[in-house]
PDB file of C-alpha atoms in Angstrom:
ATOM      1  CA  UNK Y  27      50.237-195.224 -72.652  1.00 92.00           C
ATOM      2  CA  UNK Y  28      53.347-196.884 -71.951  1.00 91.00           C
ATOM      3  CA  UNK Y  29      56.966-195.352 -73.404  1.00 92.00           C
ATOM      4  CA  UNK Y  30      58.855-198.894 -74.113  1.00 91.00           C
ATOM      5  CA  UNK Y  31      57.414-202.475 -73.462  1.00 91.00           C
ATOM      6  CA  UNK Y  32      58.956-202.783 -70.413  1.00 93.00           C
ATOM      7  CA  UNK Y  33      55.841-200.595 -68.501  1.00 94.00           C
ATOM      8  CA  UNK Y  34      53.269-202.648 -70.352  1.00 94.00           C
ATOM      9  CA  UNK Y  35      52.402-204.475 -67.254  1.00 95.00           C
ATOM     10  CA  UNK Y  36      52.146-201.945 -65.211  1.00 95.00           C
ATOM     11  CA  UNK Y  37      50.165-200.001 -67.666  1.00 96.00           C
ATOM     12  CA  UNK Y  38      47.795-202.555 -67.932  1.00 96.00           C
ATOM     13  CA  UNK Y  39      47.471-202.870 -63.880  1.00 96.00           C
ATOM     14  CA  UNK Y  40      46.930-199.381 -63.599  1.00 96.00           C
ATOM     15  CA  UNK Y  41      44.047-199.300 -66.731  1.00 96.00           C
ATOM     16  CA  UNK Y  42      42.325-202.033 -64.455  1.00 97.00           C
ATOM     17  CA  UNK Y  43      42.121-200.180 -61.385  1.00 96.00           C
ATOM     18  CA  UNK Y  44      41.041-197.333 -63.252  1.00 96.00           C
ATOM     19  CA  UNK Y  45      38.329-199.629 -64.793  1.00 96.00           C
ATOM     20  CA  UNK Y  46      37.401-201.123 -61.017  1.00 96.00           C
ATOM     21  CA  UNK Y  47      36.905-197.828 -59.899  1.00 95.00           C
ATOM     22  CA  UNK Y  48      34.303-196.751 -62.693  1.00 94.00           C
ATOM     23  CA  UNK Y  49      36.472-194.295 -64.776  1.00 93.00           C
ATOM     24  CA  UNK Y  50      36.552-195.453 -68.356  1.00 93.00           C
ATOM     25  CA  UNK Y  51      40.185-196.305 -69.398  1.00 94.00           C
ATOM     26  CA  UNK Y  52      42.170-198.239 -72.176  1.00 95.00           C
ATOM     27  CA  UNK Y  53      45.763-199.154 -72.404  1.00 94.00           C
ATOM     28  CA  UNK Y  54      47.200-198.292 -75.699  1.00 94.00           C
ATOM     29  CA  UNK Y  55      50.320-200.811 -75.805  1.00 94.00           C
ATOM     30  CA  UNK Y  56      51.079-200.234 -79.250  1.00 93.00           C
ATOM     31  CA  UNK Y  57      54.706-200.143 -80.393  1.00 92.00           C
ATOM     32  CA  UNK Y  58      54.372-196.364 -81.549  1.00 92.00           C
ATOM     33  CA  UNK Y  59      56.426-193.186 -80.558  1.00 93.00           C
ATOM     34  CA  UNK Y  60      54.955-191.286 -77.643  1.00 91.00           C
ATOM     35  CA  UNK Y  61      54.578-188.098 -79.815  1.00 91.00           C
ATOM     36  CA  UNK Y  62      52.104-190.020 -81.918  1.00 94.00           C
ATOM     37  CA  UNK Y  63      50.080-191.404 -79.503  1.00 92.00           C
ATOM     38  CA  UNK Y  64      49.780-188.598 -77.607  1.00 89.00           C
ATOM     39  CA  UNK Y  65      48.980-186.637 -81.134  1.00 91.00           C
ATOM     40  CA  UNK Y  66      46.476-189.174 -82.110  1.00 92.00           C
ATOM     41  CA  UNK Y  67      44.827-189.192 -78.751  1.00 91.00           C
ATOM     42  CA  UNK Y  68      44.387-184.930 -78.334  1.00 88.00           C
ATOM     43  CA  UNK Y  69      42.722-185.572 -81.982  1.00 90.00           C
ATOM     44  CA  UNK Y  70      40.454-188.218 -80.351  1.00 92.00           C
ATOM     45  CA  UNK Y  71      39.547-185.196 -77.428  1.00 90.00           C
ATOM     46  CA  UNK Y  72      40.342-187.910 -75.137  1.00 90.00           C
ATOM     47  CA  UNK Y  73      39.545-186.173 -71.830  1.00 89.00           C
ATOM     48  CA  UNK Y  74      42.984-187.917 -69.939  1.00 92.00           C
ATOM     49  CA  UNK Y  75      46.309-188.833 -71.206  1.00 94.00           C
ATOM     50  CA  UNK Y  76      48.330-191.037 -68.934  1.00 95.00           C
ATOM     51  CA  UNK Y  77      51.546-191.902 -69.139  1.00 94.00           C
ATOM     52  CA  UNK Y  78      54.102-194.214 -68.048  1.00 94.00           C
ATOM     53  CA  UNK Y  79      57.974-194.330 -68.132  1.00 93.00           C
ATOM     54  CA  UNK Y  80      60.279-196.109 -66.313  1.00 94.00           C
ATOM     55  CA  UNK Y  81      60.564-193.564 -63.823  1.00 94.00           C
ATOM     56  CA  UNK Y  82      57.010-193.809 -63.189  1.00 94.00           C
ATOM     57  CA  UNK Y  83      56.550-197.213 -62.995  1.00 94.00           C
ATOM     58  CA  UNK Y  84      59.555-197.434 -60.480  1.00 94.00           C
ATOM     59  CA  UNK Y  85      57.776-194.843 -58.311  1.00 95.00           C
ATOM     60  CA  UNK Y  86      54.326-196.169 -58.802  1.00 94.00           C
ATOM     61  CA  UNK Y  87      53.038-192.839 -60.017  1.00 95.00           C
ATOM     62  CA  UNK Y  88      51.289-192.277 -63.924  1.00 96.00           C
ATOM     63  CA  UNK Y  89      51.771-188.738 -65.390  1.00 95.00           C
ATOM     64  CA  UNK Y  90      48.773-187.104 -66.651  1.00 94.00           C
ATOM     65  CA  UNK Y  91      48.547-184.617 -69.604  1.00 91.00           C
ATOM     66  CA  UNK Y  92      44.564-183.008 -70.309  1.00 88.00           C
ATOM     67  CA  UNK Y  93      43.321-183.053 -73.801  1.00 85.00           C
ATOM     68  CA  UNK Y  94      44.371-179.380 -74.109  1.00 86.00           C
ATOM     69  CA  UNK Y  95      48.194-180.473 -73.683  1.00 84.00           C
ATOM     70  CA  UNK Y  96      48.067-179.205 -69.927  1.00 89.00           C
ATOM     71  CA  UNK Y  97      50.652-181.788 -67.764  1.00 92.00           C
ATOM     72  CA  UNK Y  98      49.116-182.033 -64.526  1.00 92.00           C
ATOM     73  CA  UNK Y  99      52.390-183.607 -63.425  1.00 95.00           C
ATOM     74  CA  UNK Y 100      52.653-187.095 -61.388  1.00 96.00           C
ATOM     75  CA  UNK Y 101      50.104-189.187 -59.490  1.00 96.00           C
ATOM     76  CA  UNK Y 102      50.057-191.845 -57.486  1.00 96.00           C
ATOM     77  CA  UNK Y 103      46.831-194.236 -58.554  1.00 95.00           C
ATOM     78  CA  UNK Y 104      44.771-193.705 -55.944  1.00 95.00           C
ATOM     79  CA  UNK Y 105      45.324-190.101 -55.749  1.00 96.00           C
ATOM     80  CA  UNK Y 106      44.218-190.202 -59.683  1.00 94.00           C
ATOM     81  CA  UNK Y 107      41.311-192.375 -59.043  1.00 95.00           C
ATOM     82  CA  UNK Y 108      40.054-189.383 -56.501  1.00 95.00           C
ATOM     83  CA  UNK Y 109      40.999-186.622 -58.569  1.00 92.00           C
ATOM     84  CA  UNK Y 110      38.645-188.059 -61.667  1.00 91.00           C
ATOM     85  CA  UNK Y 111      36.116-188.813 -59.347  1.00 91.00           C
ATOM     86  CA  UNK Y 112      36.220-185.196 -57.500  1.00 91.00           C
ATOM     87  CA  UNK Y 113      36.238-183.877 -61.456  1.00 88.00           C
ATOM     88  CA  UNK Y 114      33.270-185.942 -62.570  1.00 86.00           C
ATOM     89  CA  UNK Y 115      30.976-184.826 -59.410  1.00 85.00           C
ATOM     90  CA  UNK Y 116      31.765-181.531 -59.552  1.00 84.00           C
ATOM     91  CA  UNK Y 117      30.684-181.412 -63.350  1.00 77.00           C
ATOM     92  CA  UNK Y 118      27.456-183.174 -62.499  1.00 57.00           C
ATOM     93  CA  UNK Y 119      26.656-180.610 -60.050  1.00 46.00           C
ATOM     94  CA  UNK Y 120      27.285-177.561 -62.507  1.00 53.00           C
ATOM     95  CA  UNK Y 121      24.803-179.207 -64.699  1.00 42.00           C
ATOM     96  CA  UNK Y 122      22.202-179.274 -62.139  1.00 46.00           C
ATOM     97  CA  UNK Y 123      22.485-175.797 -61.549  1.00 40.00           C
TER      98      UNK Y 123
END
């Protein structure tokens, strides 16, 4: 989710890696406060939340807020793309057990 218009390229740059990587993602570019989005996306139990700012984008970093409302503070994209990746895995294996 971007904050202004101004991160909507990066938002989108960062949804595609996401998407390369196998994680399901999907910008939402709308022109909407940040308190609704993130309202209407809890209510959609979307698992992730990322957002961008202009702080963000100038630091290359996304923050990340669970559906629960937890902030799990700043990554970088890469260090994202593991920590979905580590989450998904580990889930799989508590399945098998």
């Amino acid at each position: 989710m971007n904050i202004t218009d101004k991160q909507s390229d990066y938002v989108q740059e960062v949804t595609q890696k996401l998407q390369k990587s196998g994680i399901r993602a999907k910008a939402d570019l709308r022109n909407e406060k940040i308190g609704f989005k993130i309202r209407e996306h809890t209510l959609k139990r979307i698992p992730y939340m990322l957002v961008c700012g202009d702080q963000e984008m100038e630091a290359g970093e996304i923050a990340v807020r669970t559906r629960k409302g937890k902030d799990l503070g700043k990554f970088k994209v890469d260090d994202l793309i593991s920590y979905i990746q580590d989450e998904v895995s580990s889930r799989k294996l508590n399945l098998e057990e």
